[in-house]
Coordinates of C-alpha atoms and ligand atoms in Angstrom, one line a residue:
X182 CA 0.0 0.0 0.0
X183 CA 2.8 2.4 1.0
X184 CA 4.7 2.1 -2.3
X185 CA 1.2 3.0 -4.2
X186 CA 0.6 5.8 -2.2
X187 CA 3.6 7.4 -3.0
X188 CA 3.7 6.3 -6.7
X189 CA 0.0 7.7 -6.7
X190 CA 0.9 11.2 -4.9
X191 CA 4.1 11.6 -7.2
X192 CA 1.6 12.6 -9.5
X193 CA 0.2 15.2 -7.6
X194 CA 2.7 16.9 -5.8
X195 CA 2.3 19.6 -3.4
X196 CA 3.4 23.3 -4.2
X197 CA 6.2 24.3 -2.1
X198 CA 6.0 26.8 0.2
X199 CA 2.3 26.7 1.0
X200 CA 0.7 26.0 3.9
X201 CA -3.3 24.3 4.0
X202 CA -5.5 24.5 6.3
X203 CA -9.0 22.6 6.6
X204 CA -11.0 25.4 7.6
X205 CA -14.8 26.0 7.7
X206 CA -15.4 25.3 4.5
X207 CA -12.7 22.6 3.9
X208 CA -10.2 23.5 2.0
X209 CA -10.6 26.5 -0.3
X210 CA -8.4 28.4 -2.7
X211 CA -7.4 28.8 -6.1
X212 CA -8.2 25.7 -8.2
X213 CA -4.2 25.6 -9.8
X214 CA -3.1 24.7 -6.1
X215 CA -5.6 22.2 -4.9
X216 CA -4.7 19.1 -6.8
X217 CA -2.5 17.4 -3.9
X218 CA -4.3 18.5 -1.4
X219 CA -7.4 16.7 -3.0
X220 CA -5.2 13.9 -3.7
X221 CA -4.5 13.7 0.4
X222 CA -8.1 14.0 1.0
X223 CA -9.1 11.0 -0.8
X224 CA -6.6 9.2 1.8
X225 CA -8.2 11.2 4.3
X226 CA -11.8 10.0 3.0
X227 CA -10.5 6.4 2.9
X228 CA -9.3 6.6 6.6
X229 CA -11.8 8.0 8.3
X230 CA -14.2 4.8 6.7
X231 CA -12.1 2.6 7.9
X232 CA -12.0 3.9 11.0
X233 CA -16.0 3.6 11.1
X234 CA -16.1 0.3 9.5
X235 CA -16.9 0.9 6.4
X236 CA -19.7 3.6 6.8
X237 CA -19.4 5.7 3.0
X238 CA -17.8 9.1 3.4
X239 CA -18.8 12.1 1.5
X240 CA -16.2 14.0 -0.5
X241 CA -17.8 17.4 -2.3
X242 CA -15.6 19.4 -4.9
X243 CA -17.0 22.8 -4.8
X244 CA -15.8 26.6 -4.1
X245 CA -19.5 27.4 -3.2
X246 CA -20.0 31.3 -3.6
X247 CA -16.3 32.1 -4.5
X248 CA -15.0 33.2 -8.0
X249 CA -14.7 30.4 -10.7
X250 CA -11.7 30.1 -10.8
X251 CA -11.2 28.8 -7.1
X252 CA -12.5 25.8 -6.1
X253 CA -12.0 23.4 -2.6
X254 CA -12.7 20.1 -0.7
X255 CA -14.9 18.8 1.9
X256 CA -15.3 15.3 3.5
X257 CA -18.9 14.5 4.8
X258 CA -19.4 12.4 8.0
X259 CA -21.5 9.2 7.5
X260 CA -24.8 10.8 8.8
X261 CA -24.0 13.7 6.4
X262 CA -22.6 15.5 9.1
X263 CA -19.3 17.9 8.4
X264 CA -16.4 16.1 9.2
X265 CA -15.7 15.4 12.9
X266 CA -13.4 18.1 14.3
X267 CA -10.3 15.9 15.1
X268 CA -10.2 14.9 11.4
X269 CA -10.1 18.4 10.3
X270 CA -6.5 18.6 12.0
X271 CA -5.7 15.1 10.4
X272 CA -6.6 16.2 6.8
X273 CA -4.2 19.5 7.8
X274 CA -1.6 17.2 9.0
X275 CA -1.5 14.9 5.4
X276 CA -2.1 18.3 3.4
X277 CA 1.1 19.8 4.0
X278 CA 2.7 16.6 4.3
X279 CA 6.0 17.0 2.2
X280 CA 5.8 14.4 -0.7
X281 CA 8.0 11.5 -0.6
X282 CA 6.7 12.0 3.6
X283 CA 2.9 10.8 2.8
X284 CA 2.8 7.1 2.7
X285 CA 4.3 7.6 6.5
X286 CA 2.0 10.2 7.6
X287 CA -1.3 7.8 6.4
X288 CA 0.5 5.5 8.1
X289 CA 1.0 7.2 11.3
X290 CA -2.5 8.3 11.1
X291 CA -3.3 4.8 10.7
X292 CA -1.4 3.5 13.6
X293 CA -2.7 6.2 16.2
X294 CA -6.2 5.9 15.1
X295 CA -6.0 1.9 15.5
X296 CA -7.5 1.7 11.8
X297 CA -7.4 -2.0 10.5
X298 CA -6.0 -1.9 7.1
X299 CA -8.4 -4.9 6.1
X300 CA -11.7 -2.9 6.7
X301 CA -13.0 -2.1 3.8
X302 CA -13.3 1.7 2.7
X303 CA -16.2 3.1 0.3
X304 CA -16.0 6.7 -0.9
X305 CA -19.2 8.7 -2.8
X306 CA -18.1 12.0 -4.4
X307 CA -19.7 14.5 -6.3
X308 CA -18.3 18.1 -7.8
X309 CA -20.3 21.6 -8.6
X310 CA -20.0 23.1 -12.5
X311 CA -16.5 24.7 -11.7
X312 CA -14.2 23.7 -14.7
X313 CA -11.6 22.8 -13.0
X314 CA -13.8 20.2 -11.0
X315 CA -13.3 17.1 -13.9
X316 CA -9.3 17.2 -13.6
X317 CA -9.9 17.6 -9.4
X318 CA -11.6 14.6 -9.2
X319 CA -9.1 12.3 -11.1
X320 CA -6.8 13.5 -8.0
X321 CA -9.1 12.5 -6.0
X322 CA -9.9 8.8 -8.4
X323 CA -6.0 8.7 -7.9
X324 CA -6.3 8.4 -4.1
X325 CA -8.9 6.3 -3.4
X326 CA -7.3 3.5 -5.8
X327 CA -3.9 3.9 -3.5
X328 CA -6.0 3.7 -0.9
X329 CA -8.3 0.9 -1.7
X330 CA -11.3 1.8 -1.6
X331 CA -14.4 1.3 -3.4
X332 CA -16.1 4.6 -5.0
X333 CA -19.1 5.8 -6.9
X334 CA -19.0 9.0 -8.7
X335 CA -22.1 10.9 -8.7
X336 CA -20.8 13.7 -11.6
X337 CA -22.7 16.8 -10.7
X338 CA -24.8 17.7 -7.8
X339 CA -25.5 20.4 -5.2
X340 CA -23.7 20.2 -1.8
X341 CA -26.5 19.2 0.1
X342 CA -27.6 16.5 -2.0
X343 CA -24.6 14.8 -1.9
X344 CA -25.2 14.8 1.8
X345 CA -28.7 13.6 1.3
X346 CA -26.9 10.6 -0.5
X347 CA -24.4 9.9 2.0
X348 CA -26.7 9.7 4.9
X349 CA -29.0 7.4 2.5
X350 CA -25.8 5.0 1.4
X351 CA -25.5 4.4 5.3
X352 CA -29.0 4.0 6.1
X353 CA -30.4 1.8 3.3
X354 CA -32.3 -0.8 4.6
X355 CA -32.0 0.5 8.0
X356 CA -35.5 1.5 10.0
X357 CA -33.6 4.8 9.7
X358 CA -33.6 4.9 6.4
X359 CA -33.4 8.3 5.2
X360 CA -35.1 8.0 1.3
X361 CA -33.5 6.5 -1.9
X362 CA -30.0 6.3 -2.4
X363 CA -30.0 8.3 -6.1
X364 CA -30.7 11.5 -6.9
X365 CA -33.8 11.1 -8.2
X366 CA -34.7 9.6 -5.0
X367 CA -34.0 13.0 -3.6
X368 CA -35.9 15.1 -5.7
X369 CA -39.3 12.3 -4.8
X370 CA -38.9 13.1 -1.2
X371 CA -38.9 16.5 -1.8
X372 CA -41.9 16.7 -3.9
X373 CA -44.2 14.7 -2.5
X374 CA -43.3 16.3 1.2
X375 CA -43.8 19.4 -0.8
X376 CA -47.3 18.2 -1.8
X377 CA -48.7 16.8 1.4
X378 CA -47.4 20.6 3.3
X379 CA -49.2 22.4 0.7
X380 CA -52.6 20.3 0.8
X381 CA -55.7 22.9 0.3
X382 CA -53.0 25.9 0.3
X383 CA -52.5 27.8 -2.5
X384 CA -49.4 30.1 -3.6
X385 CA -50.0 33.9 -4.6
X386 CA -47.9 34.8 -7.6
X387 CA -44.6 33.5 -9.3
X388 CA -41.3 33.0 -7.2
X389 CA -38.0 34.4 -9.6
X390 CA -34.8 32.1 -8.8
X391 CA -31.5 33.4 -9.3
X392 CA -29.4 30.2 -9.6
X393 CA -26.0 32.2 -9.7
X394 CA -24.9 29.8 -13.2
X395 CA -23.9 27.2 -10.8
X396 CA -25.2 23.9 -10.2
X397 CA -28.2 25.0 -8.6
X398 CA -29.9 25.7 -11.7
X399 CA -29.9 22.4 -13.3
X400 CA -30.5 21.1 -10.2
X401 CA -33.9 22.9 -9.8
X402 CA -34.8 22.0 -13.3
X403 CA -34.9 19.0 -12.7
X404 CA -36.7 19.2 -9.6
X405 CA -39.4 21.1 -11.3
X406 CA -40.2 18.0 -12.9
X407 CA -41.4 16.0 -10.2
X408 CA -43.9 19.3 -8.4
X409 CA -47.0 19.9 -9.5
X410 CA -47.6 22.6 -11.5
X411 CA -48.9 25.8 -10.6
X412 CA -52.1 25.4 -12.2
X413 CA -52.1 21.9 -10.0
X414 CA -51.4 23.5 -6.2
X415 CA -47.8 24.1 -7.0
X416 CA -45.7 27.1 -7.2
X417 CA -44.9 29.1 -10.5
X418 CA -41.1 28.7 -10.6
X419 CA -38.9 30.9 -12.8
X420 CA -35.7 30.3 -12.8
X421 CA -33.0 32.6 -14.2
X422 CA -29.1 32.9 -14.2
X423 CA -29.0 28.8 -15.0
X424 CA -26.0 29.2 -17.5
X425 CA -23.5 26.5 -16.6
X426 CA -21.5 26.4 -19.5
X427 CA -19.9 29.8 -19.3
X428 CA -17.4 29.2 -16.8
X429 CA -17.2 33.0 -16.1
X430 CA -20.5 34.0 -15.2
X431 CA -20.7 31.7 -11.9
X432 CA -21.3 34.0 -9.1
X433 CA -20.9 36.6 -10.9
X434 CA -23.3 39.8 -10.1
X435 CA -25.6 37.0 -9.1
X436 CA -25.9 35.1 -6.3
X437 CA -27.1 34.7 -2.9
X438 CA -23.3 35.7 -1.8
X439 CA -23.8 38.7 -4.0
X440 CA -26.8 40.2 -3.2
X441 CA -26.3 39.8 0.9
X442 CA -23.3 41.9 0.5
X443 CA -24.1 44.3 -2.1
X444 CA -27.4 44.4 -0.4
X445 CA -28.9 44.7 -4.1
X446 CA -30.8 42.1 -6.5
X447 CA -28.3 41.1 -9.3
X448 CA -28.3 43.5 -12.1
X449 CA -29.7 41.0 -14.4
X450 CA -33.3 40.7 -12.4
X451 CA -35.9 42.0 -14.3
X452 CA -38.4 41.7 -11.1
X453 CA -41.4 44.4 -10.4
X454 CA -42.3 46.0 -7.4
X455 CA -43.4 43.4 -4.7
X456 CA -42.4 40.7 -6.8
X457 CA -41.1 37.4 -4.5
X458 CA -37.3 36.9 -5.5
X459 CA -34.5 34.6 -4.2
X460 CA -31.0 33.5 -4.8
X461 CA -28.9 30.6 -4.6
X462 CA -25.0 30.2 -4.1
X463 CA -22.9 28.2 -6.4
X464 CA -23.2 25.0 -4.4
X465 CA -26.6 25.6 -3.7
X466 CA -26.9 25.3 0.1
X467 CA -27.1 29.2 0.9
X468 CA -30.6 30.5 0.3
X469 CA -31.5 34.5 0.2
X470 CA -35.3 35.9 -0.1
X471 CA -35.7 39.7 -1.6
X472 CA -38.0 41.8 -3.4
X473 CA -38.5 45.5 -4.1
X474 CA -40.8 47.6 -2.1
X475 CA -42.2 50.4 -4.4
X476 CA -41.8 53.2 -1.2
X477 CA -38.8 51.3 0.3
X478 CA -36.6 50.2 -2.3
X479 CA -34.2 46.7 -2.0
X480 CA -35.6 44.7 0.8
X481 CA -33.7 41.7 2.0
X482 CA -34.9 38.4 3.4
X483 CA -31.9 36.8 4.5
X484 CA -30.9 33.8 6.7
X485 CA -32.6 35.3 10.0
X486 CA -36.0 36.0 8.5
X487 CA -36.0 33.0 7.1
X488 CA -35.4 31.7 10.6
X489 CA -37.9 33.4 12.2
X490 CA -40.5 32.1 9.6
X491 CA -39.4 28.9 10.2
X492 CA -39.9 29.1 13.4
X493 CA -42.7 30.7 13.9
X494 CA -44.4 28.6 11.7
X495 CA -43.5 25.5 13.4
X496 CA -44.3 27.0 16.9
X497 CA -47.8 27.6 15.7
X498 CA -48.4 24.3 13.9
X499 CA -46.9 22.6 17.9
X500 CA -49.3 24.8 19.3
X501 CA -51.8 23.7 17.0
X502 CA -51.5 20.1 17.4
X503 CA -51.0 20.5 20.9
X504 CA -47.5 19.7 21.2
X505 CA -45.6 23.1 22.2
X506 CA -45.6 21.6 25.9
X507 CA -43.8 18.7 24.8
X508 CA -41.3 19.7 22.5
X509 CA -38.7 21.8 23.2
X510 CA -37.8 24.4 20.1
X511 CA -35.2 26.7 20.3
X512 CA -32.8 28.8 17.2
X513 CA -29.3 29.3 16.9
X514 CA -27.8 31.7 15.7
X515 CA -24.3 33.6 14.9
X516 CA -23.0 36.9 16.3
X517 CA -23.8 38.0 12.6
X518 CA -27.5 38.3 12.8
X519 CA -29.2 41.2 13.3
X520 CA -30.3 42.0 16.9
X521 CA -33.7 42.8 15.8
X522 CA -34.1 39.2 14.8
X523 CA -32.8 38.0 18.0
X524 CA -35.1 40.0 20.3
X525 CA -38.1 39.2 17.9
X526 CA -37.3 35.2 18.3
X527 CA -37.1 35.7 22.3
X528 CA -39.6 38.2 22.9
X529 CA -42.5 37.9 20.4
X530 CA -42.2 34.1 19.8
X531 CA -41.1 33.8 23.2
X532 CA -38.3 31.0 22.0
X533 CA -34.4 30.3 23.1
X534 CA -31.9 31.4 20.8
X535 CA -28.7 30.0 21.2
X536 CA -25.2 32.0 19.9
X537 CA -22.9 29.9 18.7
X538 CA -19.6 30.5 16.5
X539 CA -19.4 31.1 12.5
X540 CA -19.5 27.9 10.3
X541 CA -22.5 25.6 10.1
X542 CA -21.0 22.7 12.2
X543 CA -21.4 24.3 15.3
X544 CA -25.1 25.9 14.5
X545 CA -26.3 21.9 13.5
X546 CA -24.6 20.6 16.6
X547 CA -26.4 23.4 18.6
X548 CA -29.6 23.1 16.9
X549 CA -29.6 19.1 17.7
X550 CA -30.1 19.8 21.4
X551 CA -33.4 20.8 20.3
X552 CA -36.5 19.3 19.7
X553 CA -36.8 21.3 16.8
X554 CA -33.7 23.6 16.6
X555 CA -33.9 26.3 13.6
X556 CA -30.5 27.4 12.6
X557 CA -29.6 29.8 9.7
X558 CA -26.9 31.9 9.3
X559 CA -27.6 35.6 8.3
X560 CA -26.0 34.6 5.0
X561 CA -29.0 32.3 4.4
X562 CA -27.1 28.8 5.1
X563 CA -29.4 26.8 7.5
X564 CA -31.9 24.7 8.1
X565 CA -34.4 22.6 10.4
X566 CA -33.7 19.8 12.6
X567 CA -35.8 17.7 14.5
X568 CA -35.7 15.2 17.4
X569 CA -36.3 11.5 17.3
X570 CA -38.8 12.5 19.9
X571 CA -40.1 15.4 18.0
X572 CA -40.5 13.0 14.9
X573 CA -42.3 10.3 17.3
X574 CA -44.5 13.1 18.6
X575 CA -45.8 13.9 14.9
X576 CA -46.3 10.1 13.9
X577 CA -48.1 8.8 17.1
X578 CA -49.9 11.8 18.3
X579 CA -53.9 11.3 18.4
X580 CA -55.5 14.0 17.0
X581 CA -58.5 15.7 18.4
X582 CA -59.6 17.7 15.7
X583 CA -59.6 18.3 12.1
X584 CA -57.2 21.0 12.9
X585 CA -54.7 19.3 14.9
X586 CA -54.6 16.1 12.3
X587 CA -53.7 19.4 9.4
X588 CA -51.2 20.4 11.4
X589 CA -49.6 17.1 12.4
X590 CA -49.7 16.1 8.9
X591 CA -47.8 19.5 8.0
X592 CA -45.1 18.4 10.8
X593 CA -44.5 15.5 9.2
X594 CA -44.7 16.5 6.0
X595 CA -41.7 19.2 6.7
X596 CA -39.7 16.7 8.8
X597 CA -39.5 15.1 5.2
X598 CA -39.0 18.1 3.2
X599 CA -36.1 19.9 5.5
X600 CA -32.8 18.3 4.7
X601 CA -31.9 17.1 8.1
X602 CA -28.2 16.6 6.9
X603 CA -27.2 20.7 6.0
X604 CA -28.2 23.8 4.7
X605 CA -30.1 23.1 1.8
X606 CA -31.4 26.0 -0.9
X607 CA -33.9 24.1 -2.7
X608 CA -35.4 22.4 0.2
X609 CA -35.6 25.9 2.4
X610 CA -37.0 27.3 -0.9
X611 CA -39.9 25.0 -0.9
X612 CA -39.9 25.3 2.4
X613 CA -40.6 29.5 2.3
X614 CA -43.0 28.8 -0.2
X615 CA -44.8 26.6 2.0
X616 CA -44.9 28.9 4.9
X617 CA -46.2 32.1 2.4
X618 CA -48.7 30.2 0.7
X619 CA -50.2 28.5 4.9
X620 CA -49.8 32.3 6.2
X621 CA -51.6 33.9 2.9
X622 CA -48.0 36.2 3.1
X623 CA -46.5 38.4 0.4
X624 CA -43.3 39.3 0.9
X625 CA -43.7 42.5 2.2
X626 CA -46.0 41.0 5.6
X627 CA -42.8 39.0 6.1
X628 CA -40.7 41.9 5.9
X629 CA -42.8 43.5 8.6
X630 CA -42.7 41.0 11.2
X631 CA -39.5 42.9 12.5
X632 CA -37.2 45.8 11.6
X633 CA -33.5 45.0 11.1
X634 CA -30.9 47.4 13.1
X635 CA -28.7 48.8 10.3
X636 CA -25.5 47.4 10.5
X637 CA -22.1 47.0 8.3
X638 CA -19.8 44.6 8.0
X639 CA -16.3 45.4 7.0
X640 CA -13.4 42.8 5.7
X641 CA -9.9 44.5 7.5
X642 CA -6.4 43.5 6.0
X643 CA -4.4 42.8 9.3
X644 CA -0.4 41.9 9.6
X645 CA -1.9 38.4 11.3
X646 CA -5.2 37.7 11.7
X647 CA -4.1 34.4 13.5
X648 CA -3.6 37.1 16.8
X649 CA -6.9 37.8 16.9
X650 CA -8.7 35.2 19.5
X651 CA -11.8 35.5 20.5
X652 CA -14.6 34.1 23.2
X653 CA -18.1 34.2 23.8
X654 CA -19.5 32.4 20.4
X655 CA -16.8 34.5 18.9
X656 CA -18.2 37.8 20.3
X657 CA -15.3 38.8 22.6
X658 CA -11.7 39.8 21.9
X659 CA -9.6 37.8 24.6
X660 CA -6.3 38.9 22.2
X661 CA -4.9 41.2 21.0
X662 CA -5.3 42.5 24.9
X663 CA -6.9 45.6 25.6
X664 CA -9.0 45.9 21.9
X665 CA -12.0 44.3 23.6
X666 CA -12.3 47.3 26.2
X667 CA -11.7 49.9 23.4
X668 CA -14.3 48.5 21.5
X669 CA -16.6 48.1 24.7
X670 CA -15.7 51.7 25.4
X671 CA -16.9 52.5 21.9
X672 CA -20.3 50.6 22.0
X673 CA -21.7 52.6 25.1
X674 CA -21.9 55.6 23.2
X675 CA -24.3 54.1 20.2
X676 CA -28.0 53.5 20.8
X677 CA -28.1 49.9 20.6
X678 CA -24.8 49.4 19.8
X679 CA -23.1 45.6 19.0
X680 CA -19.9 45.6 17.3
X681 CA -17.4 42.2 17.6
X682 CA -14.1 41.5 15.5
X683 CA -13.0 37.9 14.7
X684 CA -10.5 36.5 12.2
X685 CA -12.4 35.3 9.1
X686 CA -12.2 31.4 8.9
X687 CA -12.3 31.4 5.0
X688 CA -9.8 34.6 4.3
X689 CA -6.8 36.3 5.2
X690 CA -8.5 39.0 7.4
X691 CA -10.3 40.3 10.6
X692 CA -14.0 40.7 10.0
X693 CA -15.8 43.9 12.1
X694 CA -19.5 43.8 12.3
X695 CA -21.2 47.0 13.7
X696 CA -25.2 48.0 14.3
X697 CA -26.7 50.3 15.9
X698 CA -29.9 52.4 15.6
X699 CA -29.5 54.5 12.7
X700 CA -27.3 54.1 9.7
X701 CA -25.0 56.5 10.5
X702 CA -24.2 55.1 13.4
X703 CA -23.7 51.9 12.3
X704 CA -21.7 53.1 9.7
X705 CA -19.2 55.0 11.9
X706 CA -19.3 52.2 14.4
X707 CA -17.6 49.9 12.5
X708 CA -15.6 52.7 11.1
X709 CA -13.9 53.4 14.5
X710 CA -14.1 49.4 15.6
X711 CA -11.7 48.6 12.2
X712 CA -9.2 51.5 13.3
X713 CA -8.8 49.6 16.6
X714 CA -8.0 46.4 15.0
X715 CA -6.1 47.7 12.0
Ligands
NG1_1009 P1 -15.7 33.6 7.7 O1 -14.9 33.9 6.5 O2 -15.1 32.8 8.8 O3 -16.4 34.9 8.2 C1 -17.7 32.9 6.0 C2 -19.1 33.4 6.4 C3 -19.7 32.3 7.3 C4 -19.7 31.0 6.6 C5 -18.3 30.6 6.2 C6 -18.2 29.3 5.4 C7 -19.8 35.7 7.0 C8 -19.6 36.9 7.8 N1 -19.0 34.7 7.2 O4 -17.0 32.7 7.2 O5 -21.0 32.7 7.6 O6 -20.7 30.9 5.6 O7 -17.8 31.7 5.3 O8 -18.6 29.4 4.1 O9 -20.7 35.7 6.1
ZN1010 ZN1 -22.4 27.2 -0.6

């Protein structure tokens, strides 16, 4: 095996002088640098089966909302989980392995994880529409024939449906069998969930999809195919900005990525006033609602109104079917949403929110403590997750009523349709439209359930961002000392004032995020907050 390996990673050898790091989104940079490190991931990929005796390990090649020329790796835990920790320092530790030095670093990883050799390893993988993904994944082939271990290529898919598959490969036959392992077994369970949710409901008007030319597009095209039409209690689709074979127009002024941060719709949209608009990212797991309010201008749904639908939809339907005593429901959050959503969650739908840090991982871990835990980030990744309890609850429950068996049969219609494993766009898409079309909402009633705080967020180029450590669900400076009382100092003097800096996880910089009462202030908040870090 050792003498493959190295044979096999001669062929992908690493560029000298870099350093890799597995980070929140795996590993992510410009595609002309990733070959060995996807090469080492395969072995990373192979391990970590072994290691759980043979349970199939996700590998996704995707650079998500970033340019087209980048691109990156990430491994997928057997449940469709992100990668246990630990093994994000293991894939770090093989990544900038020097190259005639791999065979003994998989093999040192293989002797102090106690990792029988003879266990077999199986490997799914699956790559966005970047096109430098084809030559990635023979890198990755490359590996995982060293390695020895069985694999099935799944071409082109969206992040969170090669989740969906993974945690289907290990549960097959299982009672916890999570729906059929292909992909059109994905897009069934989402449509007839889709169907049973919008039973007697009926959606107002056309949804516009901005697929940001990524994978996304396809993706929903071919999930149109299996929902109703709108003329049969489905939802008028349109989808635009589905060009996958220009290489250079993924993400590009499109985009959920885009239009969070330019705080704009993408200059292509041709949408009218009030009309209900969303965009993907490039990967499709990052979901952003908008449309433009003839007095008001731009106005954006992002990541914590969709949580606060979510959840205050689901609240109601508990309460409904007499459940909210039972279950306990709860949303997590990030120090990046908007305070206004935060106070609206606790005080008007009188719920827990829980902080954690930035990156999915630890909202999903969070959000599983739950009954039903509701986790987004502002940036529109999220989703729902519910309990074995909670599920029990909606599938043994006696109903009353005519109303409580509607509103069971929604619960479990949605524990089907939310993608239990990540984020998912097209899944939180159906489920927005499900929500809208129960509540009789346009856009713009959503819009009004609460009133964002202005804010800004500001990317600042540092000497070393790696000094900047923080506490608190990333909210507090502990180092560089003294910062952290500057910037407390600071914050008094704004009416409702919250400002943290952290080092981004994903780039080489310290991110300041500032709100406060007006825009002005929020604006000159993080102003003075980045000349205290810089
Ligand atoms: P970093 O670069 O660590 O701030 C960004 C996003 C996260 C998350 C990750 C992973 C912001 C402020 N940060 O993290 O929410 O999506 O990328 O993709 O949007
Ligand atoms: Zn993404």
């Amino acid at each position: 095996m050792a003498d493959q390996i190295l044979a096999a990673s001669n062929k992908h050898p690493k560029p000298v002088d870099r350093v890799f790091q597995y980070g929140t989104a795996g590993f992510r940079m410009k595609a002309t640098l990733l070959d060995s490190v996807v090469f080492r991931v395969g072995l990373v990929a192979a391990l970590r089966s072994r290691k759980l005796g043979g349970q199939t390990i996700g590998v996704m090649i995707t650079a998500s909302h970033n340019p087209p020329e980048d691109n990156g790796v990430k491994l997928v835990d057997p449940m469709g989980e992100m990668l246990e920790n630990a093994w994000e320092a293991y894939s770090t530790e093989l990544a900038n392995a020097k190259d005639e030095d791999v065979p003994k670093v998989y093999q040192s990883l293989e002797e102090k994880l106690k990792i029988n050799p003879e266990t077999p390893a199986r490997v799914i993988y699956a790559r966005d529409t970047r096109p430098s993904g084809p030559k990635l994944v023979q890198a990755l082939v490359d590996a995982l024939e060293a390695a020895g271990a069985e694999y099935t290529d799944y071409k082109l898919l969206t992040t969170p449906q090669l989740h969906y598959l993974t945690r289907c490969t290990n549960t097959e036959g299982t009672p916890q069998s999570y729906g059929d392992v292909s992909e059109k077994g994905y897009y069934e369970k989402l449509s007839e969930a889709f169907v049973r949710a919008m039973k007697g409901k009926k959606a107002s008007g056309a949804v516009t999809v901005d697929c940001a030319n990524g994978v996304g597009g396809p993706k929903l095209a071919e999930l149109l195919k299996f929902l109703p039409k709108a003329s049969a209690g489905g939802v008028d689709i349109k989808i635009i900005n589905d060009d996958v074979l220009k290489a250079e127009v993924l993400n590009h002024e499109c985009g959920a990525d885009y239009v969070k941060t330019k705080q704009r719709a993408p200059p292509s949209s041709k949408a009218g006033n009030n009309d209900r608009c969303c965009s993907l990212d490039g990967d499709a797991d990052r979901i952003i609602y908008y449309f433009n309010d003839p007095e008001h201008g731009f106005r954006l749904l992002d990541g914590d109104k969709i949580a606060t639908l979510a959840a205050s939809f689901i609240g109601d339907l508990a309460r409904e079917a007499r459940l909210i005593n039972g279950l306990k429901i709860g949303v997590v959050q990030t120090a990046y949403a908007n305070g206004a959503s935060t106070k609206y969650v606790e005080k008007q739908l009188g719920l827990p929110v829980v902080c954690t840090p930035t990156g999915v991982k630890w909202l999903h871990h969070a959000a599983t403590k739950f009954d039903v835990g509701v986790y987004f980030e502002a940036n529109g990744h999220g989703t729902v997750v519910f309990s074995q309890q909670a599920l029990k609850a909606f599938h043994t429950k006696e109903p009353e009523s005519p109303a409580q068996a509607a509103a069971l049969e929604t619960l479990r219609a949605l524990s089907d349709l939310i993608n239990q494993t990540v984020g998912d766009a097209l899944s939180d898409m159906l489920l927005v439209e499900i929500i809208l079309a129960h509540k009789s909402w346009s856009p713009r009633e959503w819009d009004l359930t609460y009133v964002d705080l202005p804010n800004r967020l500001v990317r600042v180029e540092v000497g070393d961002r790696n000094l900047f450590k923080t506490t608190d669900a990333e909210r507090k400076l502990v180092e560089p000392q003294g910062i952290q009382d500057q910037i407390d100092t600071l914050v008094k003097k704004y009416k409702d004032g919250r400002s943290f800096a952290r080092a981004s996880g994903t780039e080489d910089a310290v991110r300041v995020y500032a709100e406060a009462a007006t825009r002005s202030e929020a604006d000159d908040l993080a102003s003075k907050v980045s000349s205290i870090v810089k």
